Tab-separated table of C-alpha atoms and ligand atoms in Angstrom:
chain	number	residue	atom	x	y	z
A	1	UNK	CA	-16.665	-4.105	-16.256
A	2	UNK	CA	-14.028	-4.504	-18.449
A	3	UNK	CA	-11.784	-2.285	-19.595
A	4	UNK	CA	-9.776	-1.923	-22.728
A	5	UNK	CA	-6.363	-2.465	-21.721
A	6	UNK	CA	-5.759	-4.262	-18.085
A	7	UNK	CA	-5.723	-2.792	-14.339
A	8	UNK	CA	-3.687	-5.317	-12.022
A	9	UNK	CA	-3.075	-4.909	-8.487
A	10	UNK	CA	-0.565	-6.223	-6.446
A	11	UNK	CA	0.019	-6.232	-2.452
A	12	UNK	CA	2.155	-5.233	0.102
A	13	UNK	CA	6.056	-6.036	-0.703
A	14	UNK	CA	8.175	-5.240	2.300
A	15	UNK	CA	11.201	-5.272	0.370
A	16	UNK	CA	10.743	-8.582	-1.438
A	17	UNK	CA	12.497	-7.798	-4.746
A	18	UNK	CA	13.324	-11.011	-5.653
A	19	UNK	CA	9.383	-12.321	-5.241
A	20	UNK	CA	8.602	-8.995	-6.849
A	21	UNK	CA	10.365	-9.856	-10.202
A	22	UNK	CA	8.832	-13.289	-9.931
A	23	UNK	CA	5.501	-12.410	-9.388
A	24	UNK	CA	5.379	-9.832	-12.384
A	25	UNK	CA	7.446	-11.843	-14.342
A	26	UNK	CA	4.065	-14.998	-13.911
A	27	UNK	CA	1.699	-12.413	-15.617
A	28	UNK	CA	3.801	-10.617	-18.080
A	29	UNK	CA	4.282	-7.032	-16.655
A	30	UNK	CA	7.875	-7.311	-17.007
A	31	UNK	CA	10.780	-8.908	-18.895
A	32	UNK	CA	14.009	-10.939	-18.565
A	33	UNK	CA	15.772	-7.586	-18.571
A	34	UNK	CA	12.604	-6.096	-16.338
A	35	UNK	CA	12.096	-4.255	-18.076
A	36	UNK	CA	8.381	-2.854	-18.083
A	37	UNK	CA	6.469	-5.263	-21.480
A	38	UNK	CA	3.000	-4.748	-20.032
A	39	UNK	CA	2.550	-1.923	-22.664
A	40	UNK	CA	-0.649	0.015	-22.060
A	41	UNK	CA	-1.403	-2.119	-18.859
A	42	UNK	CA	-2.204	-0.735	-16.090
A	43	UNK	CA	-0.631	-1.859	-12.726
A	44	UNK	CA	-1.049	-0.183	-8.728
A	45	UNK	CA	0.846	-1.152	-6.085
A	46	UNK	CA	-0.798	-1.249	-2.610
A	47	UNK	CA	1.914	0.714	-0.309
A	48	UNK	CA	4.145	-0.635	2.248
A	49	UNK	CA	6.886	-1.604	-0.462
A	50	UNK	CA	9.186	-1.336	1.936
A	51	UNK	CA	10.383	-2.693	5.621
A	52	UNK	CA	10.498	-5.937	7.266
A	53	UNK	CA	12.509	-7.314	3.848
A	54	UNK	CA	16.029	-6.901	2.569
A	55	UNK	CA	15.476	-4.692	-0.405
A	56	UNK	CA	13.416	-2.069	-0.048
A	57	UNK	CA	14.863	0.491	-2.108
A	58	UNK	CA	15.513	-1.860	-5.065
A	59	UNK	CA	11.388	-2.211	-4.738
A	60	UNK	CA	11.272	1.692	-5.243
A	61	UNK	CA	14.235	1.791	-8.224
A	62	UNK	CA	12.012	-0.846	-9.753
A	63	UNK	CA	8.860	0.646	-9.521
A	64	UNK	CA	9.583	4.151	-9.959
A	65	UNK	CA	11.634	2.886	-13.573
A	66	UNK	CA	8.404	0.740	-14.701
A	67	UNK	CA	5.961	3.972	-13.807
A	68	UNK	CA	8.614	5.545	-16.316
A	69	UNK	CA	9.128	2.770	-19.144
A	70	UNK	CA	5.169	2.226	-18.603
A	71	UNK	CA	3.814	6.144	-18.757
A	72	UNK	CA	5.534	5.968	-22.356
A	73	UNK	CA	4.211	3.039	-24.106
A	74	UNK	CA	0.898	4.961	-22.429
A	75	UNK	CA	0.764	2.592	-19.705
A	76	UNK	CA	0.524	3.486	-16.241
A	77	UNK	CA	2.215	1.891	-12.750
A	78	UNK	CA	1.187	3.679	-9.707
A	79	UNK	CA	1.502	3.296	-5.397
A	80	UNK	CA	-0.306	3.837	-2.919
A	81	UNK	CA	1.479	5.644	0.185
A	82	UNK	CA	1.917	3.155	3.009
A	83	UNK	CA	2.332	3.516	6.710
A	84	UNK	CA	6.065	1.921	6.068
A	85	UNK	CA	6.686	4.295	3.044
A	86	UNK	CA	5.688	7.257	5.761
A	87	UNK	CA	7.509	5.524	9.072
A	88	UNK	CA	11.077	5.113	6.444
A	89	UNK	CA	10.190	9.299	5.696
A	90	UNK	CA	9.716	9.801	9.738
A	91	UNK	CA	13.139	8.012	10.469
A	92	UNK	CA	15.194	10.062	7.099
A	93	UNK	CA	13.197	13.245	8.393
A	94	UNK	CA	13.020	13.406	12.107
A	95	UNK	CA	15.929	10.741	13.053
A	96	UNK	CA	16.359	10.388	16.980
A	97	UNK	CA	13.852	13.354	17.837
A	98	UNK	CA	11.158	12.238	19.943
A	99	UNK	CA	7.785	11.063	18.593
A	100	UNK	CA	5.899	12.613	21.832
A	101	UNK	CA	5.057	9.224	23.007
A	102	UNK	CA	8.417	8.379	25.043
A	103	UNK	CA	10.596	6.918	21.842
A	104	UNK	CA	12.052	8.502	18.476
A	105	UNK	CA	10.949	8.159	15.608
A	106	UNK	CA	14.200	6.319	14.012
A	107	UNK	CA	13.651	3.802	16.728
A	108	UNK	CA	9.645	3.532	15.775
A	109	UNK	CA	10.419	2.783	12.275
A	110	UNK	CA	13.291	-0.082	13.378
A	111	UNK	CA	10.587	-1.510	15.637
A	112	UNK	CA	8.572	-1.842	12.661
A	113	UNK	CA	10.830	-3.749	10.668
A	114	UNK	CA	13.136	-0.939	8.791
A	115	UNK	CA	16.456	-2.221	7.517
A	116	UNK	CA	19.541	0.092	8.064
A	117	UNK	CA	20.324	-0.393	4.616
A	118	UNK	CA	17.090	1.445	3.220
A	119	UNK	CA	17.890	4.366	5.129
A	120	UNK	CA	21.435	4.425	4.129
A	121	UNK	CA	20.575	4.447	0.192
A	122	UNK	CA	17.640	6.616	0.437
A	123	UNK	CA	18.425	9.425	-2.420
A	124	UNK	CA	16.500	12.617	-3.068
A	125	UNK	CA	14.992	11.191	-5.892
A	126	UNK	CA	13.109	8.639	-3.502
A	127	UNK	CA	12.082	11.026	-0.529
A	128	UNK	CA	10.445	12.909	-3.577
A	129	UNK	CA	8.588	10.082	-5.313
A	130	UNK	CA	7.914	8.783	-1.355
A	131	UNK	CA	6.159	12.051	-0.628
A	132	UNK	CA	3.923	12.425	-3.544
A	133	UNK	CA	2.381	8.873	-3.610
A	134	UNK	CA	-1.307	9.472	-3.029
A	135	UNK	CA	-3.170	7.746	0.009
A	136	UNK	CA	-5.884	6.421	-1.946
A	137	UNK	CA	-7.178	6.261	-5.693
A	138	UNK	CA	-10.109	5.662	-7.346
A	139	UNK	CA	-9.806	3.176	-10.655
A	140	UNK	CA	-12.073	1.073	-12.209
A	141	UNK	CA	-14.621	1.865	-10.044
A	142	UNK	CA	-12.606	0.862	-7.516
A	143	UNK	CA	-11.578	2.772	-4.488
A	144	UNK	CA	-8.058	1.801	-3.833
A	145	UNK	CA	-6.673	2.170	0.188
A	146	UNK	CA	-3.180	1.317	2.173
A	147	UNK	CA	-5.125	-0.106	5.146
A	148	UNK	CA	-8.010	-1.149	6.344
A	149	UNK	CA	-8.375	1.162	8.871
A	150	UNK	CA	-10.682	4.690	9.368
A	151	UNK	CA	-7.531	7.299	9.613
A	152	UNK	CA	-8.561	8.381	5.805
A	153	UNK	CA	-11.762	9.581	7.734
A	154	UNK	CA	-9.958	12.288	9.717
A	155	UNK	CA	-8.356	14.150	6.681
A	156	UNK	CA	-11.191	14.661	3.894
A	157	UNK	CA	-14.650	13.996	1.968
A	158	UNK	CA	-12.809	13.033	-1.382
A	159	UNK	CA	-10.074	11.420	-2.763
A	160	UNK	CA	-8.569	14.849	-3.559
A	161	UNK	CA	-9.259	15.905	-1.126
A	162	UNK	CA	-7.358	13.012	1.741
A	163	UNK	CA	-4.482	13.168	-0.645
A	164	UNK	CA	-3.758	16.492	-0.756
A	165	UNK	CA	-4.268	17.014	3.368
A	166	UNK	CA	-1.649	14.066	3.524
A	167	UNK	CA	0.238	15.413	0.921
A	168	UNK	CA	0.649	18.461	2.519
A	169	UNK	CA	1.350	16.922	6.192
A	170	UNK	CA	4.061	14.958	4.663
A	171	UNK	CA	5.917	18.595	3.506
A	172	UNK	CA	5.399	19.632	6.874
A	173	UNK	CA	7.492	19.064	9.781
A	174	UNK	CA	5.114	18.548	12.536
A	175	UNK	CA	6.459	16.313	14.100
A	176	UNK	CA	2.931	15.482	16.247
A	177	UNK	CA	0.504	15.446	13.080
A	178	UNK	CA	3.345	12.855	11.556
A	179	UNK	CA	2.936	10.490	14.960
A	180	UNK	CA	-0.763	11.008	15.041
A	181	UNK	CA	-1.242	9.541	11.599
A	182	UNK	CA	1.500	6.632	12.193
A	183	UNK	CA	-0.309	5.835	15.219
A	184	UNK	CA	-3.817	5.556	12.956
A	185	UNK	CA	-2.089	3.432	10.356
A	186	UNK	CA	-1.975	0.798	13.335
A	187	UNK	CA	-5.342	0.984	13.250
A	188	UNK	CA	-6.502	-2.441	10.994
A	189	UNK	CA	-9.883	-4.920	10.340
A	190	UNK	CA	-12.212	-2.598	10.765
A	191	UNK	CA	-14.472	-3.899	7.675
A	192	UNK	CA	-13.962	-7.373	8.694
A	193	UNK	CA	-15.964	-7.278	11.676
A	194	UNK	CA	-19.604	-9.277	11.501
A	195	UNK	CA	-21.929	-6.462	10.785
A	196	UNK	CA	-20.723	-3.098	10.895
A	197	UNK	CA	-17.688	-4.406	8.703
A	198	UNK	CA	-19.425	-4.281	5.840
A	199	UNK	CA	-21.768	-0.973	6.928
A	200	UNK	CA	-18.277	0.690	7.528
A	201	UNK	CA	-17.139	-0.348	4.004
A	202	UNK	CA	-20.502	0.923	2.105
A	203	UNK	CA	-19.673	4.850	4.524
A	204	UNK	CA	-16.438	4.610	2.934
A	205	UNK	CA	-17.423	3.473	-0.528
A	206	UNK	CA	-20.837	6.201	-0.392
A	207	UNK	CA	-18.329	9.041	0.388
A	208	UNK	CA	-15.338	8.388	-1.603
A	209	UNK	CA	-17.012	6.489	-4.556
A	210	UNK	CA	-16.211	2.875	-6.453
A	211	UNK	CA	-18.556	0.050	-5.836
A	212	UNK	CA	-15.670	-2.388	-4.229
A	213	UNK	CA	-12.635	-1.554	-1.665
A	214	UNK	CA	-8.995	-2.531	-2.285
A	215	UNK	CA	-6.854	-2.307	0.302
A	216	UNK	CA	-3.354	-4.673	1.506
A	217	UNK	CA	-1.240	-3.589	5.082
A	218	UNK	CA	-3.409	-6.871	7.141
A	219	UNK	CA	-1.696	-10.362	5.878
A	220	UNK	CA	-4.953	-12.446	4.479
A	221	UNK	CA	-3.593	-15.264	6.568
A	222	UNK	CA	-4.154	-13.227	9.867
A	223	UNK	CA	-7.870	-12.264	8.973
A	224	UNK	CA	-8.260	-16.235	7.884
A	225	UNK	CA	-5.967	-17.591	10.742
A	226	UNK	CA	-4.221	-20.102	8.310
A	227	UNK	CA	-0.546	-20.779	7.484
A	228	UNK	CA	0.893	-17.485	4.900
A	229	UNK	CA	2.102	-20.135	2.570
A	230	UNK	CA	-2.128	-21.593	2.402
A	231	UNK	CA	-2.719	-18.084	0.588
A	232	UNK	CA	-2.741	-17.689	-2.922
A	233	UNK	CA	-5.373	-15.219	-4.099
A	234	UNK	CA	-6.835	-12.309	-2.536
A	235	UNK	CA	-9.640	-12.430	0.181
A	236	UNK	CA	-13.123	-11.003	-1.203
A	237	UNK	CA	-15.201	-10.200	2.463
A	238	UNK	CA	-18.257	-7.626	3.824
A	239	UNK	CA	-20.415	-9.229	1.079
A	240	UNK	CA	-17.823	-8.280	-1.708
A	241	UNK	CA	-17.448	-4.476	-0.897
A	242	UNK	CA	-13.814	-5.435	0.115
A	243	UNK	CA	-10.939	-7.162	-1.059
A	244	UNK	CA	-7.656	-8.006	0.946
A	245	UNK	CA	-4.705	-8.240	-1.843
A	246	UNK	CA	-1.578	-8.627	1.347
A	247	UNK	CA	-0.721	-11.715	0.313
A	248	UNK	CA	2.159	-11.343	3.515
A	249	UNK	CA	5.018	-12.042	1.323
A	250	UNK	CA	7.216	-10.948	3.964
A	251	UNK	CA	5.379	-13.618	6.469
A	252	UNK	CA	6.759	-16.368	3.328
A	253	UNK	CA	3.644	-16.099	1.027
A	254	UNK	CA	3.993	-16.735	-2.166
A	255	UNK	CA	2.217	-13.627	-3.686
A	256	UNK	CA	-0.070	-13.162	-6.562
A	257	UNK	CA	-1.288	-10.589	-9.241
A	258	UNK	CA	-4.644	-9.844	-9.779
A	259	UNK	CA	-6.075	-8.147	-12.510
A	260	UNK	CA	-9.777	-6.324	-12.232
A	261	UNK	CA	-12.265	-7.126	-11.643
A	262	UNK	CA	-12.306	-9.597	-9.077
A	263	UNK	CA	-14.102	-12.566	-9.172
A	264	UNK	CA	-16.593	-13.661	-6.954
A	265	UNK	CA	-14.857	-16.946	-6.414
A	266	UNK	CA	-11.982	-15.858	-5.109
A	267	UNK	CA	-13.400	-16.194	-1.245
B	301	MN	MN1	0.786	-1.287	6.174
């Protein structure tokens, strides 16, 4: 279905704020200046915009000053939370205190790719934004998810009502419920598998509504077992109930846009 003014989605960006610029850049979202010129565009970012690159917060500054210069030309730019947006929170938050599981949770989030210098510029104006990003959305028709794994399952029957149960374990400082649901982010594939792939795709897309599943966190090129640099669009699977959109920009792909809907050919 097509809608009036554009819906784009874009992947996971681990910090890549140089490939960022470029890719939006390709389809007109943004400027010389970058400054936001996709008027009353819509554009949603997958989660994990940070980690395993060198300029994480740059990605946030970016995104969080197009979601301004785009929400008053009545555009919109949204994100997803990601596992890396909530493992940068757990290292700010909790530091060296112990995740329960024999290691802290600053030292979980540098095994995981964080860069020093994220943690060092996080401001209060990011842990805010980072801590009201929703962990899934429903657009288009679309039902929009950070992985591709069953953890949104455990915390509601709706949209509302997984983002507010996250929401509300992200004020919190249990440390345990915080592990727990870093531990389920690790979780991924689980509507890639032969059959119940795509019977676990229609549960999710029965209970939380939209006829097709968007979700990054898995590279494309580890589902497909090719080269990151052989990907260039994003992977329709489980008879088109899901698309993959991590182009694994970090693993040297070269990224893409896409706007909705997706197109059948893009297998
Ligand atoms: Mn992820």
């Amino acid at each position: 279905m097509a809608t009036q003014h554009p819906t784009y989605v874009i992947g996971d960006i681990h910090g890549q704020f140089k490939r960022l610029v470029g890719l939006l850049q390709s389809v007109g979202l943004i400027g010389d200046a970058l400054q936001w010129t996709g008027g009353a565009s819509t554009l949603w970012f997958m989660g994990d915009l940070v980690d395993r690159g060198p300029d994480g917060i740059p990605v946030i500054d970016l995104v969080m000053r197009l979601q301004a210069e785009a929400a008053a030309v009545n555009g919109c730019v949204a994100s997803l939370l990601g596992n890396h947006e909530m493992l940068l929170l757990a290292a700010y938050r909790f530091g060296r205190r112990s995740t329960g599981l024999g290691s802290s949770f600053l030292s979980k989030w540098k095994r995981n790719g964080g860069n020093r210098k994220d943690l060092a510029s996080l401001k209060l104006e990011h842990l805010g934004w980072l801590a009201n990003l929703p962990a899934m959305a429903h657009v288009d028709d679309h039902l929009f998810i950070h992985a591709d794994a069953p953890l949104y399952l455990k915390y509601g029957r709706s949209v509302q009502e997984v983002n507010a149960a996250i929401k509300d374990l992200l004020r919190r400082s249990d440390s345990l419920a915080w592990e727990e649901l870093l531990e389920d982010f690790v979780r991924r594939g689980i509507f890639y598998s032969d059959r119940h792939g795509e019977v676990l795709a229609q549960r999710f897309l029965d209970l939380y509504g939209g006829q097709c599943l968007v979700h990054g966190h898995t590279p494309i090129s580890y589902m497909l077992g090719c080269q990151p640099k052989k990907v260039t669009r994003p992977l329709l699977y489980a008879g088109g109930r899901c698309v993959n959109v991590d182009s694994g920009l970090y693993l040297g792909g070269h990224g893409f846009v896409s706007r909705l809907p997706f197109s059948s050919e893009e297998h």
